[in-house]
XYZ file of C-alpha atoms in Angstrom:
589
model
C 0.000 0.000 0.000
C 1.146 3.553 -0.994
C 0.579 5.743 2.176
C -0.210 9.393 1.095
C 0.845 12.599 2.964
C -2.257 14.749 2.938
C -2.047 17.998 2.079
C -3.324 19.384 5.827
C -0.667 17.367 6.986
C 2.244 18.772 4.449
C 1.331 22.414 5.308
C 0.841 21.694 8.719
C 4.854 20.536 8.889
C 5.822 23.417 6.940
C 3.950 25.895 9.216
C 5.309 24.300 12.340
C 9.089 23.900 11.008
C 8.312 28.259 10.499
C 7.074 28.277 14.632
C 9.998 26.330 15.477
C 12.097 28.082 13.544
C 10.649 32.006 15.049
C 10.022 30.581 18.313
C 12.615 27.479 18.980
C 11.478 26.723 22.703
C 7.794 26.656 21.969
C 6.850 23.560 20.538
C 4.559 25.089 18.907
C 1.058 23.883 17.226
C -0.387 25.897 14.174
C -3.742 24.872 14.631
C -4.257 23.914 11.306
C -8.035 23.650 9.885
C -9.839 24.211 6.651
C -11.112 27.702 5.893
C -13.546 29.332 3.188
C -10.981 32.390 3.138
C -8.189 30.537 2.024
C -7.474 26.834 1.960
C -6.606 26.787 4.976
C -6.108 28.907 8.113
C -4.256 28.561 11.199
C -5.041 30.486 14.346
C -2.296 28.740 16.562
C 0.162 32.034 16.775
C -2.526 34.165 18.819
C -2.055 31.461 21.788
C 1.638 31.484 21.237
C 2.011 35.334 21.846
C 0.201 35.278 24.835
C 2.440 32.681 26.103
C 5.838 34.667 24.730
C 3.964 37.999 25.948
C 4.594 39.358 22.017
C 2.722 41.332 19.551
C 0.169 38.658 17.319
C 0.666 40.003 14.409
C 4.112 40.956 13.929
C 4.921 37.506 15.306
C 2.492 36.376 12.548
C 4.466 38.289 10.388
C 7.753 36.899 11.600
C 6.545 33.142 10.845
C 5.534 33.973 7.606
C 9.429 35.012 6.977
C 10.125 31.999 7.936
C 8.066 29.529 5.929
C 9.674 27.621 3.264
C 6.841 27.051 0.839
C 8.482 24.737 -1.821
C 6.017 23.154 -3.987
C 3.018 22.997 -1.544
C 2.777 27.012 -0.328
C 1.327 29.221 -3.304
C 0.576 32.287 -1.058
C 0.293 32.970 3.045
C -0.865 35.943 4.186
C -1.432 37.326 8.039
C -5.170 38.005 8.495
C -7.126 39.666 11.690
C -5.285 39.803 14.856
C -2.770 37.174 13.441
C -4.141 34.205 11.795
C -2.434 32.709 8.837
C -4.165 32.078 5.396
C -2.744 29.716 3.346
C -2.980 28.915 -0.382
C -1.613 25.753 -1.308
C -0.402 25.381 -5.256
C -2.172 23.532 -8.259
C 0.502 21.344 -8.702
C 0.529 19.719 -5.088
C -2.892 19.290 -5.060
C -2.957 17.471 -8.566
C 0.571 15.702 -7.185
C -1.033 14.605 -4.214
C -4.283 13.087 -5.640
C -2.151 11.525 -8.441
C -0.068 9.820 -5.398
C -3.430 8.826 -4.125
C -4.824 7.578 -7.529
C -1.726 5.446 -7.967
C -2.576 3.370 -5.078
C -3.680 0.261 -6.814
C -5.184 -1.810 -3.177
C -8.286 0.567 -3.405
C -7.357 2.457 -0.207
C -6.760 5.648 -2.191
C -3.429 6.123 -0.182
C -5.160 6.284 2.949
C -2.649 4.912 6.109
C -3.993 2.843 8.220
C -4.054 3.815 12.145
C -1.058 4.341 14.154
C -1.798 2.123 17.086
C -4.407 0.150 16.186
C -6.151 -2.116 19.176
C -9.394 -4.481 19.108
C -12.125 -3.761 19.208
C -15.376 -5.988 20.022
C -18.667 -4.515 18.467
C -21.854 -5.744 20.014
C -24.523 -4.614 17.287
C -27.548 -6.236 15.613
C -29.284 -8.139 18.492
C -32.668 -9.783 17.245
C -34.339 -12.185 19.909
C -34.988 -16.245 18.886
C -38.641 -16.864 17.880
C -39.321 -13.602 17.542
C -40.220 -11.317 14.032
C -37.619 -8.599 13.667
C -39.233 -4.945 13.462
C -38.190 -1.632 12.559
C -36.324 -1.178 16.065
C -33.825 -3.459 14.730
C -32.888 -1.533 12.221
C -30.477 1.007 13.351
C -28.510 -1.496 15.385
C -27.486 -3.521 12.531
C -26.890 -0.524 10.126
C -25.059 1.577 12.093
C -23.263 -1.573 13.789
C -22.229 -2.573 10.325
C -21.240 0.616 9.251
C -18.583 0.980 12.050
C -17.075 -2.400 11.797
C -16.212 -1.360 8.092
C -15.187 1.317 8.661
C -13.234 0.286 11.865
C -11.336 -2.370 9.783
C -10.499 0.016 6.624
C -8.392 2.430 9.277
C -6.760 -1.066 10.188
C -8.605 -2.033 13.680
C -8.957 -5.782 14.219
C -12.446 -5.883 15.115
C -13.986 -8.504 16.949
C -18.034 -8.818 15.933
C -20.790 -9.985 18.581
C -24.485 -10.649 17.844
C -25.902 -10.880 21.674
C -29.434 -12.393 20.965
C -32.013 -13.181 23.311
C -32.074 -16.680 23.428
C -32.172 -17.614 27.669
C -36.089 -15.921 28.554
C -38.526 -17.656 30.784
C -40.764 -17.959 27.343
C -38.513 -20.487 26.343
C -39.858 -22.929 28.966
C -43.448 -22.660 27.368
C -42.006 -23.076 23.533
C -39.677 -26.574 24.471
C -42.633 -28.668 26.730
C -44.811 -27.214 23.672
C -42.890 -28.577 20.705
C -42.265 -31.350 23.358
C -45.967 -32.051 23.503
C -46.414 -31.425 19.608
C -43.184 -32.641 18.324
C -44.074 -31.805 14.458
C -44.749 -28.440 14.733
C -41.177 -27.170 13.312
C -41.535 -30.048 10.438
C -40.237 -28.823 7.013
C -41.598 -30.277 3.926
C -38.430 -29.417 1.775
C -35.052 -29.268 2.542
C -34.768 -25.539 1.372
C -36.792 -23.226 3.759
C -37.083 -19.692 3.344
C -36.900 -16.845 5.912
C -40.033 -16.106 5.901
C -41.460 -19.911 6.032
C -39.083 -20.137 9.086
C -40.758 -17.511 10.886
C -44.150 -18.278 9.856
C -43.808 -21.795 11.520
C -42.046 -20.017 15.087
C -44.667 -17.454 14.867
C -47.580 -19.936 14.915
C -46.089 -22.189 17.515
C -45.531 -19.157 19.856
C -48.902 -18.042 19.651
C -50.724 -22.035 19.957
C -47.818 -22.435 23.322
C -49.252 -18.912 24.590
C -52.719 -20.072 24.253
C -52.018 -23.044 26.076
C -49.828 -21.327 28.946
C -52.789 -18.804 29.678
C -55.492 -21.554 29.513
C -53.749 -24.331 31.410
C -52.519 -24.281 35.007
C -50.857 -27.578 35.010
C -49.262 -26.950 31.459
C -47.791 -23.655 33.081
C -46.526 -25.648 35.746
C -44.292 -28.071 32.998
C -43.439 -25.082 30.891
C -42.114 -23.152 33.811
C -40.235 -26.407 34.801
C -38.247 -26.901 31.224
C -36.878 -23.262 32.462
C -35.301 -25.019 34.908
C -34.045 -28.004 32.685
C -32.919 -25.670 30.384
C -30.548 -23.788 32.500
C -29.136 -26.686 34.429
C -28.305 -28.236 30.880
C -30.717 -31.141 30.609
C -29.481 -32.392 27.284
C -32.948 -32.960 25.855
C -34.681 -29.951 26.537
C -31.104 -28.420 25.205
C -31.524 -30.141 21.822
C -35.436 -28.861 21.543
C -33.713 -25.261 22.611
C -31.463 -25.262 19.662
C -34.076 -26.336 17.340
C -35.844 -22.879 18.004
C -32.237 -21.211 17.435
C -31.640 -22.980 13.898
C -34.907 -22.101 12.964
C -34.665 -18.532 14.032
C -31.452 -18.138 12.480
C -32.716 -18.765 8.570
C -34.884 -16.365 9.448
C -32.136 -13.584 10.471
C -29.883 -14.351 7.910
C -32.488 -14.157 5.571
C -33.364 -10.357 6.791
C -29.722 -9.166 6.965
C -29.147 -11.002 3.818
C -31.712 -8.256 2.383
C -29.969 -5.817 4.744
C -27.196 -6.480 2.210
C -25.188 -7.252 5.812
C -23.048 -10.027 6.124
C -23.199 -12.149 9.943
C -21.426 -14.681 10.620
C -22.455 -17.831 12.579
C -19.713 -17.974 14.764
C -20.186 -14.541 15.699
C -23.498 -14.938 17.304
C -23.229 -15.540 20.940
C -26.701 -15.465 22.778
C -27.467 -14.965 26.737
C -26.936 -18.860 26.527
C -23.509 -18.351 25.517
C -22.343 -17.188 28.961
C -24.789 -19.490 31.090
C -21.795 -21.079 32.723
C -19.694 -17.676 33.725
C -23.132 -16.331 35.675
C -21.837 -17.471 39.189
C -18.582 -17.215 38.897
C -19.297 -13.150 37.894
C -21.511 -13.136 41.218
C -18.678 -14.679 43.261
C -16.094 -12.781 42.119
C -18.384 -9.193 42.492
C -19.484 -10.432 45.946
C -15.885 -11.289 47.192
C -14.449 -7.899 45.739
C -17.167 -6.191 47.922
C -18.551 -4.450 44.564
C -21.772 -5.962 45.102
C -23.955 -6.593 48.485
C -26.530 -8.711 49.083
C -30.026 -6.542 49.808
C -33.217 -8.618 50.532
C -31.706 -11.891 49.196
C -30.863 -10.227 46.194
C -26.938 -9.554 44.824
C -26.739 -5.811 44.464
C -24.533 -2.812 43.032
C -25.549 0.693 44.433
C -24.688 3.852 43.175
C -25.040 7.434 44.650
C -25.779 8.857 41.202
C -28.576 6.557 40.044
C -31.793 7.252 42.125
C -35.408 6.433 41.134
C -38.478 8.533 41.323
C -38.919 8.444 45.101
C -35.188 9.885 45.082
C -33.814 6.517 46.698
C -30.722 4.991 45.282
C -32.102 2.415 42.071
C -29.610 -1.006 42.776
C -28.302 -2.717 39.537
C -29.569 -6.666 40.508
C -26.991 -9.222 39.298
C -28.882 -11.994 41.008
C -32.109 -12.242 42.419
C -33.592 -13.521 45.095
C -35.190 -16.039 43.747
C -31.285 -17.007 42.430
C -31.867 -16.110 38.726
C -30.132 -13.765 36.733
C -31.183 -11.033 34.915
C -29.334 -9.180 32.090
C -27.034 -7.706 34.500
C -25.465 -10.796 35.168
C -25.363 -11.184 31.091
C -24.010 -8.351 30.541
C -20.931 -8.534 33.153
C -19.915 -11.671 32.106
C -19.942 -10.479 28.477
C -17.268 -8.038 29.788
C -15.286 -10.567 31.599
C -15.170 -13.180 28.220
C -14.326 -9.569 26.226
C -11.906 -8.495 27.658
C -10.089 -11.614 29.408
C -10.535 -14.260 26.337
C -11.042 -12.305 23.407
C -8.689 -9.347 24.524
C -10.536 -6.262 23.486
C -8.774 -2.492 24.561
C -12.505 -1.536 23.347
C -15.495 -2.763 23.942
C -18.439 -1.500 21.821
C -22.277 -1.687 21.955
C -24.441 -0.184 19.487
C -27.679 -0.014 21.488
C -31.310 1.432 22.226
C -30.529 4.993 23.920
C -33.552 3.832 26.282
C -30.890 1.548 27.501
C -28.614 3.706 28.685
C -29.133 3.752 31.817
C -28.572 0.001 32.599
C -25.185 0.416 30.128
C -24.095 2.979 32.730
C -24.304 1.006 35.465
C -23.117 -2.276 34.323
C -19.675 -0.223 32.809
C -19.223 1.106 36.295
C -19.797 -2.107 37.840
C -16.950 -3.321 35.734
C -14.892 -0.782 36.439
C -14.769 -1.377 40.120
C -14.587 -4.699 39.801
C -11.074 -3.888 37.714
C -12.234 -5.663 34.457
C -12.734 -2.294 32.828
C -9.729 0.490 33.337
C -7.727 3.503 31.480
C -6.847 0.481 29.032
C -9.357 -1.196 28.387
C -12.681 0.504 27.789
C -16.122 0.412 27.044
C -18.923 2.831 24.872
C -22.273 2.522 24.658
C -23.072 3.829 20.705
C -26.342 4.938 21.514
C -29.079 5.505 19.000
C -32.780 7.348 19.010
C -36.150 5.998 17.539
C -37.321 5.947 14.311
C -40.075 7.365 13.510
C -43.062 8.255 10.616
C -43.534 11.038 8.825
C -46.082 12.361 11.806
C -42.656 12.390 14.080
C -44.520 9.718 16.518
C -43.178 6.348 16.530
C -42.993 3.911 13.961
C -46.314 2.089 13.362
C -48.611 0.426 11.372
C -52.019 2.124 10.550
C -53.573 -0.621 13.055
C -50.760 0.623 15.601
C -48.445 -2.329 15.682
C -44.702 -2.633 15.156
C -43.888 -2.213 11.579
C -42.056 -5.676 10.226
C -38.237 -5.376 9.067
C -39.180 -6.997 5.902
C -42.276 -5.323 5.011
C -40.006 -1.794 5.401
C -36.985 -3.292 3.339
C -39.650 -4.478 0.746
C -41.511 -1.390 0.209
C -38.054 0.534 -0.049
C -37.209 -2.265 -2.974
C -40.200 -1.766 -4.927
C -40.584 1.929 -4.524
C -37.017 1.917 -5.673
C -37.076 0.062 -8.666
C -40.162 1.762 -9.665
C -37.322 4.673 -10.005
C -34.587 3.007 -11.671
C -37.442 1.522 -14.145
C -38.467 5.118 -14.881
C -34.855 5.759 -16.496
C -34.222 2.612 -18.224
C -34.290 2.886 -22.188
C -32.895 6.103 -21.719
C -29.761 4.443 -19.891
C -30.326 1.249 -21.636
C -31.006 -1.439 -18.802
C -32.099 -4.945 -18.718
C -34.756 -6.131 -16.308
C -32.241 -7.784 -14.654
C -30.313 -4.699 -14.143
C -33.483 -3.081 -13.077
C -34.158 -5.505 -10.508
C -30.778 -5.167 -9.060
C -30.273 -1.718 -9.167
C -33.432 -1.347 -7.841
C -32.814 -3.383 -4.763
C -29.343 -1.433 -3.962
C -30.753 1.902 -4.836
C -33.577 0.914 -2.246
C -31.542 -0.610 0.348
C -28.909 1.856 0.404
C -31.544 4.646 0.758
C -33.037 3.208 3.866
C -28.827 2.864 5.124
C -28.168 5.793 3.992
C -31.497 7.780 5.846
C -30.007 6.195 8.820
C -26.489 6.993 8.695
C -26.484 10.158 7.571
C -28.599 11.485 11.342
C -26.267 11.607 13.916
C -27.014 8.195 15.835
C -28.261 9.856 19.451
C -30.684 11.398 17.682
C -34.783 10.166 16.243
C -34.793 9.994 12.344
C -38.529 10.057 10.373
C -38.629 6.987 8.088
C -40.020 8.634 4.715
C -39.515 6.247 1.437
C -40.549 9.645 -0.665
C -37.590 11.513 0.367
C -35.740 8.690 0.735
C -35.467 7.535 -2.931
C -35.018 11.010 -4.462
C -32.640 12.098 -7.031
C -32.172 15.078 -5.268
C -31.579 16.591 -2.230
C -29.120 14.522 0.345
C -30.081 10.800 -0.372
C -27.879 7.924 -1.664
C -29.368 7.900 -4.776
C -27.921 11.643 -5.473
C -24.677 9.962 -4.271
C -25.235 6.746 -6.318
C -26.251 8.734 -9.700
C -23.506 10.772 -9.622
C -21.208 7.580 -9.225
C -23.189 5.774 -12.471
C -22.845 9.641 -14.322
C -19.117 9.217 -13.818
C -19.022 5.938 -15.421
C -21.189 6.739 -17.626
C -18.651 9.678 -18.552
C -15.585 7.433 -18.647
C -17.621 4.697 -21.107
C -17.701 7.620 -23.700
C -14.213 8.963 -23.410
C -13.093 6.890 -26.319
C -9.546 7.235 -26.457
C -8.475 9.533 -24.041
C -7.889 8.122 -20.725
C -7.327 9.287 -17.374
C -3.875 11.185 -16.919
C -2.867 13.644 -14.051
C -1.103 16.478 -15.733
C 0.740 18.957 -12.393
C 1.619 21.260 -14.706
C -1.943 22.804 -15.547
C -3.742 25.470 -13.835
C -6.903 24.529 -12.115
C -10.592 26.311 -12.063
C -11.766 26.740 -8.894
C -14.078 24.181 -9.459
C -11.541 21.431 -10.074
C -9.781 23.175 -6.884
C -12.626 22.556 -4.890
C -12.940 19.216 -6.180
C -9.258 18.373 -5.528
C -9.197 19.866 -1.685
C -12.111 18.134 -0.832
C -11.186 14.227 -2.274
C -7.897 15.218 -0.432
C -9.619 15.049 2.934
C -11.266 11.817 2.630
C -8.636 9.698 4.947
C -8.952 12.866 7.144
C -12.679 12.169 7.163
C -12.087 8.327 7.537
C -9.765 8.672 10.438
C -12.344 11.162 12.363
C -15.500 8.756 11.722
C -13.377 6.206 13.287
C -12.552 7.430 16.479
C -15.718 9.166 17.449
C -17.745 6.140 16.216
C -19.461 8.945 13.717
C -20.952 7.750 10.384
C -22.972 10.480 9.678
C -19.434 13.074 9.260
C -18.703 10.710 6.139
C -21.891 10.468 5.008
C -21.930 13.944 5.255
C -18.145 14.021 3.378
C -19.960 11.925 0.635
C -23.284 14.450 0.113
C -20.454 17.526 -0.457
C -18.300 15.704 -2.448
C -21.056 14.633 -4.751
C -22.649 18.107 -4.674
C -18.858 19.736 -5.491
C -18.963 17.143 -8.305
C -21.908 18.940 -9.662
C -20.555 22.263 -9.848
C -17.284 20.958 -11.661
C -19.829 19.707 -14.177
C -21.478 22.887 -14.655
C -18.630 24.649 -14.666
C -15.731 22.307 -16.260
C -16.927 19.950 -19.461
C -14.977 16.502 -19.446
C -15.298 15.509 -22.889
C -15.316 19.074 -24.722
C -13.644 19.424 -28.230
C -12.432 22.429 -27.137
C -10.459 21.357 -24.459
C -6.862 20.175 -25.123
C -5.675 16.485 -25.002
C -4.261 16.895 -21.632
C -7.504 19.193 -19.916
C -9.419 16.336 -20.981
C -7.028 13.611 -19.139
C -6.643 15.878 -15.944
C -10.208 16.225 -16.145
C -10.900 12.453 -16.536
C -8.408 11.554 -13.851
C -10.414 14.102 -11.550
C -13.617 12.416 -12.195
C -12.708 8.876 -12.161
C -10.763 9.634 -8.518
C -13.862 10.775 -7.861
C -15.585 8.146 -8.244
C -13.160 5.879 -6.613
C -13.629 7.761 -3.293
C -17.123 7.403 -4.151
C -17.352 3.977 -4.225
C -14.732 3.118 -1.204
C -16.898 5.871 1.317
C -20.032 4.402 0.253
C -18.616 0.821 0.693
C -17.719 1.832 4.695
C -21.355 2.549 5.164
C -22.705 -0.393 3.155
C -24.489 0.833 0.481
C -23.306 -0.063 -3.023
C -22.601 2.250 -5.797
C -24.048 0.654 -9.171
C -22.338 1.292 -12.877
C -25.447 2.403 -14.672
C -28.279 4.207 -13.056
């Protein structure tokens, strides 16, 4: 891999080799950032003057004396009480994104992380037996958004599904299938999704009849519970029958999710069944948790309830079951002990962060989380309808995953379809493109709203060609293409010797900041800044082509190669941003 310098970077040296250089005991930081005066400004000098008790501006002045500009500094000037505006040249800017062009492993120069750790990512947590709604959505997106883009700055990341798979319901599902041992019969060997939940759905609701109808089938449903946690290898076996057949269901929803989970990366509330009393000893012993009416207890002065007494996180209860608490902290323990996370990440309900608080500083004081090894709750709001109220049906239930992901297909390719002899598609490409222009719109919706906050779910806006949706980002990927398809002979070339519009300046400053961008996203767990990145860069694309024409016989040979090699870099940066949030970018749109 070809690691590029980025241009913030290269006049960030040159600025601070200038402090050095006026002031050689400061140590000085320009504070460097982007600027609509210039292309960029840096305002550290007014903080260094108060420091050396000197005049801003003629120490401003004095710096700018001392820069060496080379081939990156076209102008600096001292502006206001003494910040610097700096110009950079054409030619570094085309140098630069021809270094990054070069880069054949698709990273577009982009360096991986200096001290990159792992990470485990706890994200898209559906519960066995049970239809996945809309509330599942942002989990998995924004999960799977993160791990991509997690791995592309060069984390090793560690993925966790933590379904609900250990609930007192599944007492009354095993004596029921128990009792009616056909129920989860298939009649061929290849069984869809939603065949797979069909058959859990109606067994649920015949074992609820039954458990609100019949005392002494209560009684043997509430016994398997029992069974089931002290390992009885029979009701264990009818256990993971309910699993397998939940799981063609979820892989058959994130398959349309256009998400990829692995099997070996699910691990339910089963999975740490046998840690549960060794967490409870080992809390208990290290006087971190009390017992309190029978119960095993964590207090906290902070966390009081409505009365204003102190609200206990319950690792055991009195009864001697656990609850999620108990989960939850020996999730940690396997994390960080076995797997050997630094990070520990959970992409999770923001109505949940409450119990996320306390369970975090439960492991802290029990030492299993410290300065080295933390954890982060990625919390995210509600999505909601057009009316701002939460996502419903019109007969007020939860609105299915697939009936959402469906809709957004079909609305989609009624889109694509509208523009197809005039691109030229096949059905087939109309079907495709219609279910990753409709996928990546409902991603994209979600991604591009800051996470902590509630998003409305509206297919209209959603699957527009204008305004900030993936489609505008998508189209302008297939309008590149389509660009490069009619070039003919002349190919992409850069050419540091031209001049450049402002336009292609723009263009060129901006594609310079996408590992910038990358980097950012990555350590503040912040998807919507690049899908934000994405939005301008398409929209600066856009005035380039209103202002700059590609393929012009007017142009000479080499504007027309410098223009192509702008475009199709792009493009490039198009594709690999889009790719980190999951959405695909097709050819022809």
């Amino acid at each position: 891999m070809t690691s590029v310098t980025s241009l913030t970077d290269l006049v960030h040296q040159c600025l601070a080799n200038a402090l050095s250089a006026t002031l050689p005991e400061a140590g000085a930081d320009p504070l460097l950032r982007r600027s609509d005066r210039a292309d960029f400004q840096a305002n550290g000098i007014l903080a260094l003057a108060k420091k050396a008790k000197a005049n801003p501006r003629e120490l401003a002045t004095q710096v700018v004396a001392n820069v060496v500009s080379g081939e990156v500094i076209r102008e600096i000037e001292v502006s206001g009480p003494g910040f610097l505006n700096v110009t950079v040249t054409d030619e570094a800017i085309t140098r630069n994104l021809a270094a990054r062009y070069a880069d054949d492993t698709a990273r577009l120069g982009v360096p991986h992380a200096a001290q990159p750790g792992t990470t485990v990512i706890d994200y898209a947590q559906p519960n066995v037996a049970k239809e996945m709604h809309v509330g599942h959505l942002r989990s998995a997106v924004i999960g799977d958004a993160v791990v991509r883009i997690l791995e592309f700055a060069g984390e090793t990341v560690v993925r966790r599904h933590h379904i609900g798979d250990w609930g007192t319901q599944f007492g009354m599902l095993i004596q029921y299938l128990d009792e009616h041992p056909h129920e989860l019969d298939h009649k061929d060997a290849e069984v869809s999704g939603e065949e797979a939940m069909s058959n859990l759905d109606r067994l649920y609701k015949a074992a609820r009849r039954l458990f609100d109808s019949d005392e002494e089938f209560k009684t043997r449903a509430r016994r398997r519970v029992v069974d089931l946690q002290a390992g009885d290898p029979h009701t264990l076996a009818a256990w993971q029958r309910f699993v397998d057949e939940s799981k063609i269901y979820f892989f058959s929803v994130f398959e349309k999710l256009d998400m990829e989970i692995r099997d070996e990366d699910i691990v339910g509330e089963s999975g740490y069944n046998d840690m549960l009393h060794e967490t409870c000893r080992l809390l208990e012993e290290s006087g971190v948790a009390v017992r309190s009416e029978g119960a095993l207890c964590v207090f906290f002065d902070d966390v009081k309830g409505p009365d204003g007494n102190p609200v206990p996180l319950i690792v055991q209860k009195s009864d001697g079951g656990f609850g999620y608490a108990a989960t939850d902290l020996s999730a940690i323990r396997d994390r960080v002990f076995q797997l050997k996370a630094d990070t520990l990440l959970y992409v999770v309900d923001a109505r949940q962060s409450l119990h996320f608080k306390m369970v975090f500083e439960t492991a802290r004081r029990a030492g299993w989380l410290n300065d080295d090894v933390t954890a982060h709750q990625l919390a995210f709001g509600t999505v909601l309808g057009k009316d701002g109220k939460p996502f419903k049906t019109r007969e007020g239930e939860t609105v299915r995953l697939v009936d959402l992901l469906d809709e957004a297909v079909d609305r989609a390719t009624a889109v694509v379809g509208e523009k197809r002899e005039k691109v030229g598609l096949t059905d087939r490409e109309v079907a495709e493109n219609g279910r990753y222009v409709g996928i990546g719109a409902v991603k994209y919706a979600d991604l591009s709203t800051s996470a902590v906050r509630d998003y409305k779910f509206d297919l209209d806006q959603m699957v527009s060609l204008n305004g900030d949706t993936s489609v505008y980002l998508q189209y302008a990927y297939a309008r590149i293409q389509s660009i490069l398809r009619r070039a003919g002979e002349a190919r992409p070339a850069a050419h540091p010797e031209l001049a450049l519009a402002p336009a292609e300046r723009a263009l060129g400053l901006h594609l310079d900041r996408f590992g910038e961008t990358v980097a950012e996203v990555a350590a503040a767990y912040e998807p919507h800044k690049l899908a934000a990145y994405l939005y301008q860069l398409a929209s600066l694309l856009t005035t380039f082509y209103d202002q700059c024409h590609v393929l012009s016989p007017d142009n000479a040979p080499e504007v027309v190669e410098n223009r192509l090699f702008l475009v199709d870099l792009t493009a490039r940066t198009l594709h690999r941003g889009m790719a980190l949030l999951g959405i695909r970018t097709p050819e022809r749109l």
